[in-house]
CSV table of C-alpha atoms in Angstrom, one decimal:
chain,number,residue,atom,x,y,z
A,1,ILE,CA,-16.5,12.2,0.4
A,2,LEU,CA,-18.1,8.8,0.7
A,3,LEU,CA,-18.2,8.5,-3.1
A,4,CYS,CA,-14.5,8.9,-3.3
A,5,LEU,CA,-13.7,6.0,-0.8
A,6,PRO,CA,-13.9,3.1,-3.4
A,7,MET,CA,-11.5,5.0,-5.7
A,8,ILE,CA,-9.0,5.3,-2.8
A,9,GLY,CA,-9.2,1.6,-2.2
A,10,PHE,CA,-8.4,0.8,-5.8
A,11,GLY,CA,-5.5,3.2,-5.7
A,12,GLN,CA,-3.4,1.1,-3.3
A,13,PHE,CA,-3.1,-2.6,-2.4
A,14,ALA,CA,-0.7,-5.1,-1.0
A,15,ASP,CA,-0.6,-8.9,-1.7
A,16,ASN,CA,1.9,-11.4,-0.4
A,17,PHE,CA,-0.4,-14.4,-1.2
A,18,SER,CA,-0.3,-15.5,2.5
A,19,ASP,CA,-3.9,-16.5,2.1
A,20,GLY,CA,-2.9,-19.2,-0.3
A,21,ASP,CA,-4.7,-17.9,-3.4
A,22,PHE,CA,-5.0,-15.0,-5.9
A,23,ILE,CA,-8.8,-15.2,-6.2
A,24,THR,CA,-9.7,-12.7,-3.5
A,25,ASN,CA,-8.3,-9.9,-1.4
A,26,PRO,CA,-7.4,-8.7,-4.0
A,27,ALA,CA,-8.9,-10.6,-7.0
A,28,TRP,CA,-6.6,-11.2,-9.9
A,29,LEU,CA,-7.9,-11.7,-13.4
A,30,GLY,CA,-6.5,-13.1,-16.7
A,31,ASN,CA,-4.9,-16.4,-17.5
A,32,VAL,CA,-5.8,-17.9,-14.1
A,33,GLY,CA,-5.5,-21.5,-15.3
A,34,VAL,CA,-1.7,-21.3,-15.7
A,35,PHE,CA,-0.9,-19.6,-12.4
A,36,GLU,CA,-0.9,-20.9,-8.8
A,37,VAL,CA,0.1,-19.9,-5.3
A,38,ASP,CA,2.8,-22.5,-4.4
A,39,THR,CA,3.5,-24.1,-1.1
A,40,ASN,CA,5.7,-21.1,-0.1
A,41,ASN,CA,2.8,-18.7,-0.7
A,42,ILE,CA,4.4,-17.2,-3.8
A,43,LEU,CA,2.6,-16.5,-7.1
A,44,HIS,CA,4.0,-19.0,-9.6
A,45,LEU,CA,3.6,-19.6,-13.3
A,46,ASN,CA,2.7,-23.3,-13.8
A,47,ASP,CA,2.2,-23.9,-17.5
A,48,SER,CA,3.3,-26.8,-19.7
A,49,THR,CA,3.6,-25.2,-23.2
A,50,ALA,CA,5.3,-22.3,-24.8
A,51,SER,CA,3.1,-19.2,-24.5
A,52,VAL,CA,2.4,-15.8,-23.0
A,53,ALA,CA,0.3,-15.4,-19.8
A,54,SER,CA,-0.7,-12.5,-17.6
A,55,LEU,CA,-2.7,-11.6,-14.5
A,56,VAL,CA,-4.0,-8.2,-13.4
A,57,THR,CA,-5.7,-6.7,-10.4
A,58,GLN,CA,-7.5,-3.4,-10.1
A,59,SER,CA,-5.3,-0.4,-9.4
A,60,GLN,CA,-5.7,3.3,-10.2
A,61,ALA,CA,-2.4,4.5,-8.6
A,62,ILE,CA,-0.5,6.8,-10.8
A,63,SER,CA,-0.1,10.1,-8.8
A,64,ASN,CA,2.5,10.3,-6.0
A,65,ALA,CA,2.7,6.6,-6.5
A,66,THR,CA,5.1,3.8,-5.4
A,67,TRP,CA,5.1,0.3,-6.8
A,68,GLU,CA,7.2,-2.5,-5.1
A,69,PHE,CA,7.4,-6.2,-5.9
A,70,SER,CA,9.7,-9.2,-6.0
A,71,VAL,CA,10.5,-11.3,-9.0
A,72,ARG,CA,12.4,-14.6,-9.4
A,73,LEU,CA,13.3,-16.2,-12.7
A,74,ASP,CA,15.0,-19.6,-12.5
A,75,PHE,CA,16.8,-19.1,-15.7
A,76,SER,CA,18.9,-16.6,-17.7
A,77,PRO,CA,16.4,-14.3,-19.5
A,78,SER,CA,16.4,-14.1,-23.3
A,79,THR,CA,14.3,-12.5,-26.0
A,80,ASN,CA,11.9,-15.5,-25.7
A,81,ASN,CA,11.9,-15.7,-21.9
A,82,TYR,CA,11.3,-12.6,-19.8
A,83,ALA,CA,8.8,-10.9,-17.5
A,84,ARG,CA,7.0,-7.6,-17.5
A,85,VAL,CA,5.3,-6.0,-14.5
A,86,TYR,CA,2.7,-3.5,-15.6
A,87,LEU,CA,2.5,-0.7,-13.1
A,88,VAL,CA,-0.3,0.9,-15.1
A,89,SER,CA,-2.7,-0.6,-17.7
A,90,ASP,CA,-6.1,0.3,-19.1
A,91,MET,CA,-6.7,-3.3,-20.3
A,92,ILE,CA,-7.0,-6.7,-18.6
A,93,ASP,CA,-5.3,-8.5,-21.5
A,94,LEU,CA,-1.6,-7.5,-21.2
A,95,SER,CA,-0.7,-9.4,-24.4
A,96,GLY,CA,-2.6,-7.0,-26.7
A,97,PRO,CA,-2.8,-3.3,-27.5
A,98,LEU,CA,-3.1,-1.1,-24.4
A,99,ASN,CA,-2.0,2.1,-22.8
A,100,GLY,CA,0.3,1.6,-19.8
A,101,MET,CA,3.7,1.6,-18.2
A,102,TYR,CA,5.7,-1.5,-17.3
A,103,VAL,CA,9.0,-2.7,-15.9
A,104,LYS,CA,10.7,-5.3,-18.2
A,105,ILE,CA,12.9,-7.9,-16.5
A,106,GLY,CA,15.4,-9.2,-19.0
A,107,GLY,CA,14.5,-9.9,-22.6
A,108,GLN,CA,17.7,-8.7,-24.2
A,109,THR,CA,20.1,-10.6,-26.5
A,110,GLY,CA,23.3,-11.8,-24.9
A,111,SER,CA,24.4,-11.0,-21.3
A,112,VAL,CA,23.2,-7.4,-21.0
A,113,ASP,CA,19.9,-8.2,-19.3
A,114,ASP,CA,18.6,-5.4,-17.1
A,115,ILE,CA,15.4,-3.9,-15.7
A,116,SER,CA,14.0,-1.1,-17.7
A,117,LEU,CA,10.9,1.1,-17.7
A,118,TYR,CA,8.7,1.3,-20.8
A,119,THR,CA,5.6,3.1,-21.9
A,120,GLN,CA,3.1,1.3,-24.2
A,121,SER,CA,0.6,3.1,-26.4
A,122,GLY,CA,-1.4,0.6,-28.4
A,123,THR,CA,1.2,-1.7,-29.8
A,124,ASN,CA,4.1,0.8,-29.6
A,125,HIS,CA,6.7,0.3,-26.8
A,126,ASN,CA,9.1,3.0,-25.8
A,127,GLU,CA,11.9,2.6,-23.3
A,128,ILE,CA,12.2,5.6,-21.0
A,129,ILE,CA,14.6,4.3,-18.4
A,130,ASP,CA,17.4,1.9,-19.5
A,131,GLY,CA,18.7,0.1,-16.4
A,132,ILE,CA,22.3,-0.9,-15.7
A,133,ASP,CA,23.3,-3.8,-18.0
A,134,SER,CA,23.9,-7.3,-16.8
A,135,LEU,CA,22.3,-7.0,-13.3
A,136,VAL,CA,19.6,-9.7,-14.1
A,137,THR,CA,21.6,-11.9,-16.5
A,138,ASN,CA,21.8,-15.1,-14.4
A,139,ASP,CA,18.7,-16.5,-12.5
A,140,PRO,CA,17.5,-13.0,-11.2
A,141,ASP,CA,16.0,-13.0,-7.7
A,142,ILE,CA,15.3,-9.3,-7.2
A,143,ARG,CA,13.1,-6.7,-5.7
A,144,VAL,CA,12.0,-3.7,-7.8
A,145,LYS,CA,10.6,-0.3,-6.9
A,146,ALA,CA,9.3,2.4,-9.2
A,147,THR,CA,8.0,5.9,-8.3
A,148,ARG,CA,6.0,8.6,-10.0
A,149,ASP,CA,5.3,12.0,-8.6
A,150,ALA,CA,2.2,14.1,-9.4
A,151,VAL,CA,3.5,15.6,-12.6
A,152,GLY,CA,5.2,12.7,-14.4
A,153,ASN,CA,8.7,12.3,-12.9
A,154,TRP,CA,9.6,8.6,-12.8
A,155,GLU,CA,12.4,6.7,-11.0
A,156,LEU,CA,13.3,3.1,-11.2
A,157,PHE,CA,15.2,1.2,-8.4
A,158,LEU,CA,16.6,-2.3,-8.0
A,159,ASP,CA,17.5,-4.4,-5.0
A,160,THR,CA,19.6,-7.5,-5.9
A,161,ASN,CA,18.8,-9.2,-2.6
A,162,ASN,CA,21.1,-7.2,-0.3
A,163,GLY,CA,18.2,-5.2,1.2
A,164,VAL,CA,19.2,-1.9,-0.4
A,165,PHE,CA,17.5,-0.2,-3.4
A,166,PHE,CA,19.8,1.6,-5.9
A,167,THR,CA,18.6,3.7,-8.7
A,168,GLN,CA,18.4,2.6,-12.3
A,169,GLY,CA,17.6,6.0,-13.7
A,170,THR,CA,15.0,8.7,-13.9
A,171,ALA,CA,12.8,10.1,-16.7
A,172,PHE,CA,9.9,12.5,-17.2
A,173,ASP,CA,7.0,11.0,-19.1
A,174,ASN,CA,3.4,12.3,-18.9
A,175,SER,CA,2.0,10.2,-21.8
A,176,ILE,CA,0.0,7.9,-19.5
A,177,THR,CA,-2.1,9.7,-16.9
A,178,SER,CA,-4.6,7.1,-15.7
A,179,SER,CA,-4.7,3.5,-14.7
A,180,ASP,CA,-7.2,0.7,-14.2
A,181,TYR,CA,-5.0,-2.3,-13.6
A,182,PHE,CA,-1.6,-3.5,-12.2
A,183,GLY,CA,-0.4,-6.9,-13.5
A,184,VAL,CA,2.3,-9.4,-14.4
A,185,PHE,CA,3.1,-10.7,-17.9
A,186,CYS,CA,5.3,-13.7,-18.8
A,187,LYS,CA,6.7,-14.8,-22.2
A,188,TYR,CA,8.2,-18.2,-22.2
A,189,THR,CA,9.3,-21.3,-24.0
A,190,VAL,CA,8.2,-24.8,-22.8
A,191,THR,CA,11.4,-25.3,-20.8
A,192,ARG,CA,10.8,-22.1,-18.8
A,193,SER,CA,7.0,-22.5,-18.4
A,194,LYS,CA,7.3,-23.2,-14.7
A,195,LYS,CA,10.1,-20.9,-13.7
A,196,PHE,CA,8.5,-17.5,-13.0
A,197,TRP,CA,7.7,-16.3,-9.4
A,198,PHE,CA,6.2,-13.0,-8.2
A,199,ASP,CA,5.6,-11.9,-4.6
A,200,ASP,CA,5.3,-9.1,-2.1
A,201,PHE,CA,3.3,-6.6,-4.2
A,202,ASN,CA,2.9,-3.2,-2.5
A,203,VAL,CA,1.3,-0.4,-4.4
A,204,SER,CA,0.4,3.1,-3.1
A,205,GLY,CA,-0.8,6.3,-4.7
A,206,SER,CA,-3.9,7.9,-6.1
A,207,MET,CA,-5.6,8.9,-9.3
A,208,LEU,CA,-4.5,12.1,-11.0
A,209,ALA,CA,-6.8,14.9,-10.1
A,210,SER,CA,-8.7,16.2,-13.1
A,211,THR,CA,-9.0,19.9,-13.7
A,212,TYR,CA,-12.5,21.2,-13.8
A,213,VAL,CA,-13.2,24.3,-15.8
A,214,PRO,CA,-16.7,25.7,-15.2
A,215,ASP,CA,-18.9,26.9,-18.0
A,216,ALA,CA,-18.7,30.6,-18.6
């Protein structure tokens, strides 16, 4: 039982950055030089060039799991300026090949920007829940929730700041069955390099139980 306790700890976490940093409790890793916790105790991208940047923290939640978080983008998203929040990843570097699941905020051409749920296998990305069009078109300031049960049923929810989550769709996907990290990813031009905020992360759940088959 004692050996299982560290795994339970990595399965769930909460962070609202009220301690003024993202270095401890929990520790975030990645492009730490271009993020800060601002004076409002919110995680803020603070770069000065066009790039991509990400941070991750340890999380093994994937079974009977719930992920909640807030995102604010002070611009209208585009194909060159958008965010992803990785619910599940097996890699620290979210800009390269990995196995994971993420919520994409914006990133479409025109005024159809939505939130959607994707799987990623290596460099292949597959949308499994296509959210309602145009809900994050203009300066999105939103709260997102995603859930997964023990067998692979996913549901994605959006709260557009009225305090009520409403569903964006459901899907069954069992292609990713383990997690090492939760994280945020930003793609941005120079004019948007200081206009991403993330806050109020709350993740719960556990690892998927493996099936042990004894030798005959």
